[in-house]
Short mmCIF file of N, CA and C in Angstrom, two decimals:
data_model
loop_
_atom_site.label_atom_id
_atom_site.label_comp_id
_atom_site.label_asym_id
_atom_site.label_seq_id
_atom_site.Cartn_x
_atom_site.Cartn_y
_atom_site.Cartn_z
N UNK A 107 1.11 13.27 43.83
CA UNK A 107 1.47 12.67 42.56
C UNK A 107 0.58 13.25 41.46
N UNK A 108 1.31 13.25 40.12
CA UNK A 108 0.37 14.28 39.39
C UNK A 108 -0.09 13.09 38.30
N UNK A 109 -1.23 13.60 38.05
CA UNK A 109 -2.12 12.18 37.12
C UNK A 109 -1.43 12.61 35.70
N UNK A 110 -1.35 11.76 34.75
CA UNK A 110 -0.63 11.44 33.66
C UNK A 110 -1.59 12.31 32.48
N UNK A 111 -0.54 12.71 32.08
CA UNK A 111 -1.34 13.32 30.75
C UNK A 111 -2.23 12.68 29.93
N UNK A 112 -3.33 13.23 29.43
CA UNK A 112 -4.09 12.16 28.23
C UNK A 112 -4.52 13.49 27.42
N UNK A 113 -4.56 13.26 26.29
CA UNK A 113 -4.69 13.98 25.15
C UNK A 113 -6.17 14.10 24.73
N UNK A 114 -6.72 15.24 24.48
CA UNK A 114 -8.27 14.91 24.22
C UNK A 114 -8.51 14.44 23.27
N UNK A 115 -9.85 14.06 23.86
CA UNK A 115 -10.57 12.94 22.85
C UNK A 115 -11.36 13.80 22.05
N UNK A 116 -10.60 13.48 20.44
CA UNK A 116 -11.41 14.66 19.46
C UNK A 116 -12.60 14.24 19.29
N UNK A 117 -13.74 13.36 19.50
CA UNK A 117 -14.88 12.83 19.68
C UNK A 117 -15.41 13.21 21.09
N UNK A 118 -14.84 14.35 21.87
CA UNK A 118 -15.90 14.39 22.78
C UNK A 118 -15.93 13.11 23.65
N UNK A 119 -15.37 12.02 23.99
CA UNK A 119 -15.74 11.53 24.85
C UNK A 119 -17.41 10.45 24.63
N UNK A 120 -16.84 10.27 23.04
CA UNK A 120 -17.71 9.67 23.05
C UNK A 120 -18.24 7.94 23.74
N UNK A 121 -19.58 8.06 23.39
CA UNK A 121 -20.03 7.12 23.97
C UNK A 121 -19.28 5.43 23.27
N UNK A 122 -19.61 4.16 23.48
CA UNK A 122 -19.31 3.11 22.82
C UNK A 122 -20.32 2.94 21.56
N UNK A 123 -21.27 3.80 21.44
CA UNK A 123 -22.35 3.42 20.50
C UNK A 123 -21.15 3.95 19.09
N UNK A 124 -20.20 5.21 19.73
CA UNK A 124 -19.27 5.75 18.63
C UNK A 124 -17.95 4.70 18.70
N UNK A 125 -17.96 3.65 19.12
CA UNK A 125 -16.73 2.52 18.97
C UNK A 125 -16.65 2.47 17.57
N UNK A 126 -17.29 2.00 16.31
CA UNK A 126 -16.55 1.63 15.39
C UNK A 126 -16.22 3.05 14.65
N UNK A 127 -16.75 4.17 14.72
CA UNK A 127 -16.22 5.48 14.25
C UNK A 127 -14.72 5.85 14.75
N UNK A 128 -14.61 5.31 15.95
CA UNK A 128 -13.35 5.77 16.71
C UNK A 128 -12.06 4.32 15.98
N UNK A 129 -12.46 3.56 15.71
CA UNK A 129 -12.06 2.83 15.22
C UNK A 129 -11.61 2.90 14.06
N UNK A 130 -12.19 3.07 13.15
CA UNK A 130 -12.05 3.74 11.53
C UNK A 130 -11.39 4.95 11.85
N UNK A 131 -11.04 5.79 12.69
CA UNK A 131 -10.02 6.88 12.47
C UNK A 131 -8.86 6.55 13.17
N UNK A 132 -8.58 5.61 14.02
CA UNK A 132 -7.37 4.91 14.20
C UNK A 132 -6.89 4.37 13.04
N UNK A 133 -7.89 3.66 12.38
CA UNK A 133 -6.80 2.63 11.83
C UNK A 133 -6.53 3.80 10.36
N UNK A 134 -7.44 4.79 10.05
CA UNK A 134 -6.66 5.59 9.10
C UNK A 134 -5.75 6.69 9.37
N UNK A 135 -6.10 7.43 10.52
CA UNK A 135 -4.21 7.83 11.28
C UNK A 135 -3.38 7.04 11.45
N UNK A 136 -3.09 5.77 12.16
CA UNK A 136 -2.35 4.64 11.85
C UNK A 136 -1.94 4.43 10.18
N UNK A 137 -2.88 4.34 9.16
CA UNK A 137 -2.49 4.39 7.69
C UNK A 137 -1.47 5.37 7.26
N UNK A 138 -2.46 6.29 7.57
CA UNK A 138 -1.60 7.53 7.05
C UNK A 138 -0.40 7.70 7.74
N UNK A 139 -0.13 7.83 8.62
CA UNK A 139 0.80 8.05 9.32
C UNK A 139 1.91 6.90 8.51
N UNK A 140 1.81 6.10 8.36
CA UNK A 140 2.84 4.88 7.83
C UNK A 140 3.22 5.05 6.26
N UNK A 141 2.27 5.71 5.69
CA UNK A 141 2.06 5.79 4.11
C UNK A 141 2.85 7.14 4.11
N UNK A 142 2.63 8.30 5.20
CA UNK A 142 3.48 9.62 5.03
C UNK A 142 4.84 8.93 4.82
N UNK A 143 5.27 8.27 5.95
CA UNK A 143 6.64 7.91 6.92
C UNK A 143 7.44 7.29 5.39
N UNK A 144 7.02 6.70 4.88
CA UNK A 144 7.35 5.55 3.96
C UNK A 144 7.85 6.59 2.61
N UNK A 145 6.55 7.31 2.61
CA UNK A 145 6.80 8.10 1.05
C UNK A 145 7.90 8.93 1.00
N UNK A 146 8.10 9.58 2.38
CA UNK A 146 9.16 9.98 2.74
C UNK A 146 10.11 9.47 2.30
N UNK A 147 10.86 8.53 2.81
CA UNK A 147 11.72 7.63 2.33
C UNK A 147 12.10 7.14 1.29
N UNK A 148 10.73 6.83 0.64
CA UNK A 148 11.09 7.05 -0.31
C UNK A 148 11.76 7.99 -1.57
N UNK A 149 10.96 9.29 -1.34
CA UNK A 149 11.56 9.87 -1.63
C UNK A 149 12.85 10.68 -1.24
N UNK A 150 13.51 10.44 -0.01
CA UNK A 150 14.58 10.99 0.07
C UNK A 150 15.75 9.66 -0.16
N UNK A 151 15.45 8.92 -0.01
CA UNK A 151 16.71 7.75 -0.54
C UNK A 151 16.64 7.09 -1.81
N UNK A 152 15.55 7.32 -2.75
CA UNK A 152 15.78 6.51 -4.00
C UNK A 152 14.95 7.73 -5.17
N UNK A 153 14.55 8.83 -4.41
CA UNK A 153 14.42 9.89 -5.43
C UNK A 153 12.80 9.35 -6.55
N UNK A 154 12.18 8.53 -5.56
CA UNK A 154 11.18 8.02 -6.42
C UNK A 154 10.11 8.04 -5.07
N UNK A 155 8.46 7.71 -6.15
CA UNK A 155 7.77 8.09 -5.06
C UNK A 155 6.56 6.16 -4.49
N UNK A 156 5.76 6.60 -3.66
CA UNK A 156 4.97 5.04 -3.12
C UNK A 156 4.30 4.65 -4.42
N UNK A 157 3.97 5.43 -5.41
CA UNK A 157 3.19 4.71 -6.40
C UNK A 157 3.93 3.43 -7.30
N UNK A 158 5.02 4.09 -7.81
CA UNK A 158 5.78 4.38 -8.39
C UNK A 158 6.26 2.62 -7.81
N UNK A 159 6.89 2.46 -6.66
CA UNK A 159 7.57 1.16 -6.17
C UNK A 159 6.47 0.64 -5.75
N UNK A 160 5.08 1.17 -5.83
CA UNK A 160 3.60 -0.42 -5.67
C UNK A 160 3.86 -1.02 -7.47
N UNK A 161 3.90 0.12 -8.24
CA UNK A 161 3.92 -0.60 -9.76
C UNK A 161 5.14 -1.42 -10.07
N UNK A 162 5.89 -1.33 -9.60
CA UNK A 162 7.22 -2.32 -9.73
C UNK A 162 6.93 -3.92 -8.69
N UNK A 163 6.48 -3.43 -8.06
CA UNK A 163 6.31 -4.21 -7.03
C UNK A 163 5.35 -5.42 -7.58
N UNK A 164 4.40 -4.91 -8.11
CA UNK A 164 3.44 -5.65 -8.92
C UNK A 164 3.99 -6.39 -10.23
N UNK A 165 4.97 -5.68 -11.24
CA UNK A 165 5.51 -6.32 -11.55
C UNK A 165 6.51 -7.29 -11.57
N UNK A 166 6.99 -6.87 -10.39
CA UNK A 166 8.01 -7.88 -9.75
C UNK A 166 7.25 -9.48 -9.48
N UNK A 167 6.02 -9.28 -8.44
CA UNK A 167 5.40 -10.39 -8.37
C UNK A 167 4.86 -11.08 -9.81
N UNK A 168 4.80 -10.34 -10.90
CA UNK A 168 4.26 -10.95 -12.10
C UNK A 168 5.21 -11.69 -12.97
N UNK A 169 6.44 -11.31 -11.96
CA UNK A 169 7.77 -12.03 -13.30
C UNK A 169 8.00 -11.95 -14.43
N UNK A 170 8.48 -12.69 -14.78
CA UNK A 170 9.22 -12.27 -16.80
C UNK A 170 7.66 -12.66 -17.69
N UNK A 171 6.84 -12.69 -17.58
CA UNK A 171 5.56 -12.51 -18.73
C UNK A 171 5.48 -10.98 -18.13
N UNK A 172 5.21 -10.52 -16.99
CA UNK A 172 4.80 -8.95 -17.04
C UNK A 172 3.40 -9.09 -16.61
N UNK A 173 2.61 -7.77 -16.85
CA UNK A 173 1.12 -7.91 -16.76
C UNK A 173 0.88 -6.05 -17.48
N UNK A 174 -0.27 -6.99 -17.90
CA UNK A 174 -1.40 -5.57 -18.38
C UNK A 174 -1.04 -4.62 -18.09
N UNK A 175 -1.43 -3.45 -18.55
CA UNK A 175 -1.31 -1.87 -17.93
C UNK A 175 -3.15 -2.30 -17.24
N UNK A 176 -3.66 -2.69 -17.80
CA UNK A 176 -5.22 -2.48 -17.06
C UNK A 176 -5.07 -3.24 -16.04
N UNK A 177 -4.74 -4.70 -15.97
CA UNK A 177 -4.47 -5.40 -15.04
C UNK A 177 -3.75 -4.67 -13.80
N UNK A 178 -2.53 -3.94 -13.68
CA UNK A 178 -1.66 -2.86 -13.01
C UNK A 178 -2.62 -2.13 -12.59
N UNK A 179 -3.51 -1.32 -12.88
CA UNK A 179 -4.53 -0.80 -12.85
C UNK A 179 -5.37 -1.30 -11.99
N UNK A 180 -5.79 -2.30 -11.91
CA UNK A 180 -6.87 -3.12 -11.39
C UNK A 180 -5.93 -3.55 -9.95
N UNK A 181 -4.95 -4.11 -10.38
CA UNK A 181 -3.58 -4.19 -9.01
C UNK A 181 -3.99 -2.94 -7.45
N UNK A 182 -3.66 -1.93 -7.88
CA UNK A 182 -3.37 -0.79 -7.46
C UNK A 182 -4.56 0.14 -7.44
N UNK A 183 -5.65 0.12 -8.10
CA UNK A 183 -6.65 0.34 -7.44
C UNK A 183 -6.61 1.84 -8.09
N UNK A 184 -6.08 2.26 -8.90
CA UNK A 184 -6.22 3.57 -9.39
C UNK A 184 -6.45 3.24 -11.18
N UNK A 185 -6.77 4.76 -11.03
CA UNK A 185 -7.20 4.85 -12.62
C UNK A 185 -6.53 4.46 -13.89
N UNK A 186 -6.30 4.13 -14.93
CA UNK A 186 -5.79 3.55 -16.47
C UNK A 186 -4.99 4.83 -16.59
N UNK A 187 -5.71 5.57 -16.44
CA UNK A 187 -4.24 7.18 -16.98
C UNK A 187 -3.54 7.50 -16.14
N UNK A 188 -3.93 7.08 -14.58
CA UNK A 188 -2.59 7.20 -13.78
C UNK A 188 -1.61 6.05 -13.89
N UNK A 189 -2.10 5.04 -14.18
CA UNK A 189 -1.03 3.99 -14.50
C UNK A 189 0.04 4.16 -15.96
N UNK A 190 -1.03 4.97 -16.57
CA UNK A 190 -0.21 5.15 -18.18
C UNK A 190 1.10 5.98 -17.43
N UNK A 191 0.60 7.11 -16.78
CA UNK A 191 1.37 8.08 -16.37
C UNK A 191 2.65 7.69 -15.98
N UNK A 192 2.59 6.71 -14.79
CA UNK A 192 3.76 5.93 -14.31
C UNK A 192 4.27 5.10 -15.20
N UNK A 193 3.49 4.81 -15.95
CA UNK A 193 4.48 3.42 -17.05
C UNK A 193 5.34 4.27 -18.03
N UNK A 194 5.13 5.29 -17.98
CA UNK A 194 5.79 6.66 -19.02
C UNK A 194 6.89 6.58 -18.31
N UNK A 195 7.00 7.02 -16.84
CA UNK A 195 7.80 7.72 -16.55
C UNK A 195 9.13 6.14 -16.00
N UNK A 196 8.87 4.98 -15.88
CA UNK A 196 9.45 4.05 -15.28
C UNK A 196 10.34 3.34 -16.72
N UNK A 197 9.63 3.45 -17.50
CA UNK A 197 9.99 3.44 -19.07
C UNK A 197 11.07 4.03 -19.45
N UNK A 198 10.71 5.53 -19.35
CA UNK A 198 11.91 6.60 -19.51
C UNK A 198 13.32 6.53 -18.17
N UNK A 199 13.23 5.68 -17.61
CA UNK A 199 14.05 5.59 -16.53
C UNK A 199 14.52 4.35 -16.48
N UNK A 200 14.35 3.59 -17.33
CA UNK A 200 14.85 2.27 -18.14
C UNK A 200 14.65 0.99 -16.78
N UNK A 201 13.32 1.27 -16.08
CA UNK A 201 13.39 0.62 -15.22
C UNK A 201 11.82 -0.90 -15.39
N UNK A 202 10.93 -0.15 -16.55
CA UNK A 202 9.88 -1.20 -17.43
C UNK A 202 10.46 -1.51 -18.73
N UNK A 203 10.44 -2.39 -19.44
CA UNK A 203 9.95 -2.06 -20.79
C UNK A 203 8.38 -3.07 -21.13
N UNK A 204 8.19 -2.41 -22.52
CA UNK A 204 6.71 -3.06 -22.99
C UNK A 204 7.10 -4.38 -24.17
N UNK A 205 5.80 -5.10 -23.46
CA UNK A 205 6.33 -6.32 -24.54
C UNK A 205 5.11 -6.44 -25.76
N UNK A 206 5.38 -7.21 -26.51
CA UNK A 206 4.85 -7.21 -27.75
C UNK A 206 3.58 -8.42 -27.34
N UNK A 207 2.59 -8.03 -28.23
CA UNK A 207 1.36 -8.32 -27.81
C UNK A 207 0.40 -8.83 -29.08
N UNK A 208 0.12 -9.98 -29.32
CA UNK A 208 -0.63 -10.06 -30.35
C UNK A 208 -1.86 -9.18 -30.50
N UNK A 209 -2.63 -8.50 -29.15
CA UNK A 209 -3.59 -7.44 -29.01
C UNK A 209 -2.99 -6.27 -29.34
N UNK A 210 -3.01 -5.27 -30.29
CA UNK A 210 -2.63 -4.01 -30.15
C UNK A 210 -2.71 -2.72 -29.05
N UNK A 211 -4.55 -2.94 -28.70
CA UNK A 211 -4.35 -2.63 -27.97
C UNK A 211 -4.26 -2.73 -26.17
N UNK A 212 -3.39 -4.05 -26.36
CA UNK A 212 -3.26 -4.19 -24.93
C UNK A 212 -1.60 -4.25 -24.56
N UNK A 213 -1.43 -2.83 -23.77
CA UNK A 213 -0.14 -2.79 -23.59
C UNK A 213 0.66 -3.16 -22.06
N UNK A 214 1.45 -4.48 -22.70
CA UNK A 214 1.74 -5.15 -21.25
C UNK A 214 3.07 -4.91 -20.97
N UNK A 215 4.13 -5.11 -20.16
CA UNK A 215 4.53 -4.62 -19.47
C UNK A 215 5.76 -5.62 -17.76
N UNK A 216 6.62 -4.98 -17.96
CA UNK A 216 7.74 -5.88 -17.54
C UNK A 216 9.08 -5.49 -16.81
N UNK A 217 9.19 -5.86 -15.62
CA UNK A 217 10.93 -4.81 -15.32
C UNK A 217 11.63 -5.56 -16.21
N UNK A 218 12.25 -4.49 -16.30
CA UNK A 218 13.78 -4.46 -16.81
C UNK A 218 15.07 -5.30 -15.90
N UNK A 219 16.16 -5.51 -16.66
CA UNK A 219 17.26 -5.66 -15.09
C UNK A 219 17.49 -5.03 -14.48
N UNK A 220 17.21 -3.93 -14.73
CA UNK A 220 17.88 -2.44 -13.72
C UNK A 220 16.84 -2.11 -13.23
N UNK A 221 15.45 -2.50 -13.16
CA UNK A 221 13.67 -2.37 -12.79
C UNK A 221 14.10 -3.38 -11.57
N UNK A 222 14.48 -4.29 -11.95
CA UNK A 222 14.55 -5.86 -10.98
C UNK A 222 15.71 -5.44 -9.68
N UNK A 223 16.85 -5.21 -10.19
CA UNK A 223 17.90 -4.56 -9.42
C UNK A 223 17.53 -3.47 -8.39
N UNK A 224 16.82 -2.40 -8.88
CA UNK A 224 16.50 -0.86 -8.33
C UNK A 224 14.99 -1.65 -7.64
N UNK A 225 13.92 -2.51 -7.81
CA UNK A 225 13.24 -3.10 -7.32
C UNK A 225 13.38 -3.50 -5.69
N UNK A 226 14.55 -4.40 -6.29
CA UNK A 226 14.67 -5.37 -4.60
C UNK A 226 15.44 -4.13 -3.90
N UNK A 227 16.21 -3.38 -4.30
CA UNK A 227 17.04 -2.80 -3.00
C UNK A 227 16.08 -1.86 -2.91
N UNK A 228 15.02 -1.20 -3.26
CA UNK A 228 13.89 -0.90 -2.66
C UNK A 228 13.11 -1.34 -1.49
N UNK A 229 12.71 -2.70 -2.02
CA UNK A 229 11.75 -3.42 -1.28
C UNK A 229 12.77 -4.15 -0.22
N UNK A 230 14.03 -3.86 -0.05
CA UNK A 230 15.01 -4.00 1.05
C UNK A 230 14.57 -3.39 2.03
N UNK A 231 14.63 -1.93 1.67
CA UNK A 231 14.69 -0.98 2.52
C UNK A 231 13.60 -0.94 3.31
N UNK A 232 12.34 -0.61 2.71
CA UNK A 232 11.04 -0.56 2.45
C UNK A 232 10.69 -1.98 3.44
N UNK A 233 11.20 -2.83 3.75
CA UNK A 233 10.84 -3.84 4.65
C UNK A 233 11.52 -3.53 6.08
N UNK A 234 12.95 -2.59 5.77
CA UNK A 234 13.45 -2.73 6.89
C UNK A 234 12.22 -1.26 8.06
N UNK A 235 11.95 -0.42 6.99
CA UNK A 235 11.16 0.83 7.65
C UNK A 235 10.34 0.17 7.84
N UNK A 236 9.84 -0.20 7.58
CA UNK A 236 8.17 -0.81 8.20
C UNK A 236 8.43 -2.09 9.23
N UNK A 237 9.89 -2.44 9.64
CA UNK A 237 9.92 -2.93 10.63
C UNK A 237 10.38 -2.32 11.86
N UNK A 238 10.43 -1.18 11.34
CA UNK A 238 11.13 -0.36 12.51
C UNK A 238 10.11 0.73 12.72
N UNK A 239 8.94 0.86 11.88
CA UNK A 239 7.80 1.76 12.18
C UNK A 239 6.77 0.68 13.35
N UNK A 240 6.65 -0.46 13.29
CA UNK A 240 5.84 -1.47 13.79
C UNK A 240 6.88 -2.07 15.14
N UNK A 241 8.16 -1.82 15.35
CA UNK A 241 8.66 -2.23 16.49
C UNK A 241 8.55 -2.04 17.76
N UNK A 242 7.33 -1.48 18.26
CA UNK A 242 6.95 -1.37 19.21
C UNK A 242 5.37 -2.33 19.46
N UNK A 243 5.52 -3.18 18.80
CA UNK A 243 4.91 -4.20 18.94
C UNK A 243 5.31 -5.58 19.24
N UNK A 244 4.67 -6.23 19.97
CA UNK A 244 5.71 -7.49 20.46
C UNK A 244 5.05 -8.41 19.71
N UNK A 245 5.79 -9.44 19.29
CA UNK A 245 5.56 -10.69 17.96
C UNK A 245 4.04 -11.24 18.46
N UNK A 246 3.47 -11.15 19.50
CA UNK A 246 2.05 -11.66 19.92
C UNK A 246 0.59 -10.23 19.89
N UNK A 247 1.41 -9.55 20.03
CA UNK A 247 0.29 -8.41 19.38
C UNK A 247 0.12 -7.78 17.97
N UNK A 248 1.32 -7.77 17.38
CA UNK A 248 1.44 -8.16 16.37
C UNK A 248 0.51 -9.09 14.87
N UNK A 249 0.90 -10.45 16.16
CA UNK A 249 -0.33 -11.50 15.48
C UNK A 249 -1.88 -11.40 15.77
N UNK A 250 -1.75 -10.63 17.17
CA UNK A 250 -3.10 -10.70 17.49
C UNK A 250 -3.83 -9.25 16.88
N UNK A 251 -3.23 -8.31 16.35
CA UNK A 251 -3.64 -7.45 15.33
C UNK A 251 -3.80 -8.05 14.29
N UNK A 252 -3.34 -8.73 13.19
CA UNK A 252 -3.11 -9.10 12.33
C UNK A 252 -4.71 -10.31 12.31
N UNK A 253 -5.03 -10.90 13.14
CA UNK A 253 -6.30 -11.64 13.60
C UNK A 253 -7.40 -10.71 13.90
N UNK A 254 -7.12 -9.81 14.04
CA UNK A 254 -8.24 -8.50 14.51
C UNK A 254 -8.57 -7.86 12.82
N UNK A 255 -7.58 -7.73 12.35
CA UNK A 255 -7.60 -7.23 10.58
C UNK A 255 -8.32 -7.70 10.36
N UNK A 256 -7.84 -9.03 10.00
CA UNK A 256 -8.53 -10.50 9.05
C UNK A 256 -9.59 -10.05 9.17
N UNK A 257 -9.92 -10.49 10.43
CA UNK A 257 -11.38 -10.07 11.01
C UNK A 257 -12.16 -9.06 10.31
N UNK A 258 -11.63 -8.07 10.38
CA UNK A 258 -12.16 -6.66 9.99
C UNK A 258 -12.26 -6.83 8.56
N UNK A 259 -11.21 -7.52 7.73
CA UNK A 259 -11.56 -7.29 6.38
C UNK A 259 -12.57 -8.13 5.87
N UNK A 260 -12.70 -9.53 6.47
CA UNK A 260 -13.56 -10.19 6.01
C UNK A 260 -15.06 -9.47 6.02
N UNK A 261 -15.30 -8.53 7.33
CA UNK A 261 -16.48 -8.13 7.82
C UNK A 261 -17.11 -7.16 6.55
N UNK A 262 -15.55 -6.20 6.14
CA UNK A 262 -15.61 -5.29 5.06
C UNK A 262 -16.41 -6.08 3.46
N UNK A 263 -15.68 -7.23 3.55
CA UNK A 263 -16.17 -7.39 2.25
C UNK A 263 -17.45 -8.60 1.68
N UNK A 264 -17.97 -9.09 3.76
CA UNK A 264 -19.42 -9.21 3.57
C UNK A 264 -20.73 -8.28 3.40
N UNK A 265 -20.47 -7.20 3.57
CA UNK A 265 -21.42 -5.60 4.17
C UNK A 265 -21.58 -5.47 2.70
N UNK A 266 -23.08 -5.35 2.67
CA UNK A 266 -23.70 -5.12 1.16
C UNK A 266 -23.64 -3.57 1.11
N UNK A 267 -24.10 -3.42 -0.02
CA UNK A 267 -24.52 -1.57 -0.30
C UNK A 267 -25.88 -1.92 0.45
N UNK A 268 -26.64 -2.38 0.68
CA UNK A 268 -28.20 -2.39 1.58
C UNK A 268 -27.87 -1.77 2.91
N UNK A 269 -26.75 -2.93 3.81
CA UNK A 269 -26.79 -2.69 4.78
C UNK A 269 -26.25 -1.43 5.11
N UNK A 270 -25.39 -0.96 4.42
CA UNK A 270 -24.55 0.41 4.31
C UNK A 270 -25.71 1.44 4.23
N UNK A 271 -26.62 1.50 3.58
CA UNK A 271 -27.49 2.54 3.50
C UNK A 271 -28.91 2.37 4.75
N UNK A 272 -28.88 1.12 5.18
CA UNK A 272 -29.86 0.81 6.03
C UNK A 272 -29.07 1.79 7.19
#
């Protein structure tokens, strides 16, 4: 009988002292891998790209007041001129418009009906791929990943800059 293939271990075989290194590159091949799969899709069925339907998305959850371009910004975790960038181009595609602001300069921001419309049958789709990228998980590993996260994120966002450099 012939023993089963296993793929090398790009770590050499490392020891457990390298467990959470091996860990952190799972779960960002796992990322990436899902963020390629997706953008994909995106772009071949709605001709638009992942940024692009996180900023709608955000406004979607913000409803008819809208939100900030800085706020959007702060959302999404990227820079004020990449958000300008996208609010240009979602604008010109009659899918934001900007609302009037007693601040001049604070420019806020809102789908449209055709933003709201082109929105959900997005985030249709976009739910159905990511249930069919994750279907090889059964509803209890699933949860018990999802308890392993938690876990992990909480851990992430007790860890000082001290201990990081210690």
């Amino acid at each position: 009988m012939e023993a089963a293939f296993s793929p090398p271990d790009k770590l050499g075989g490392a020891p457990d002292g390298k467990r959470s290194l091996r860990v952190w590159l799972r779960l960002l091949t796992c990322a990436s891998m899902v963020e390629r799969r997706v953008a994909a899709r995106f772009r071949d069925e709605f001709d638009t790209t992942l940024p692009r339907f996180d900023f709608l998305s955000a406004l979607d959850r913000a409803g008819p007041e809208g939100l900030p371009l800085g706020e959007v910004s702060r959302m999404l975790l990227v820079t004020n001129g990449a958000v300008t960038g996208l609010a240009t181009g979602l604008k010109a595609d009659g899918l934001i418009e900007t609302l009037e602001t007693a601040d001049r300069r604070v420019r806020r921001v809102r789908l449209t009906a055709l933003g709201r419309a082109r929105f959900a049958a997005m985030a249709r789709a976009h739910e159905g791929w990511i249930e069919a990228l994750f279907a090889d998980l059964a509803e209890g590993e699933a949860e018990q990943l999802m308890t392993l996260l938690d876990r992990t994120k909480r851990s992430l966002q007790r860890t000082t800059p001290e201990e990081l450099a210690g």
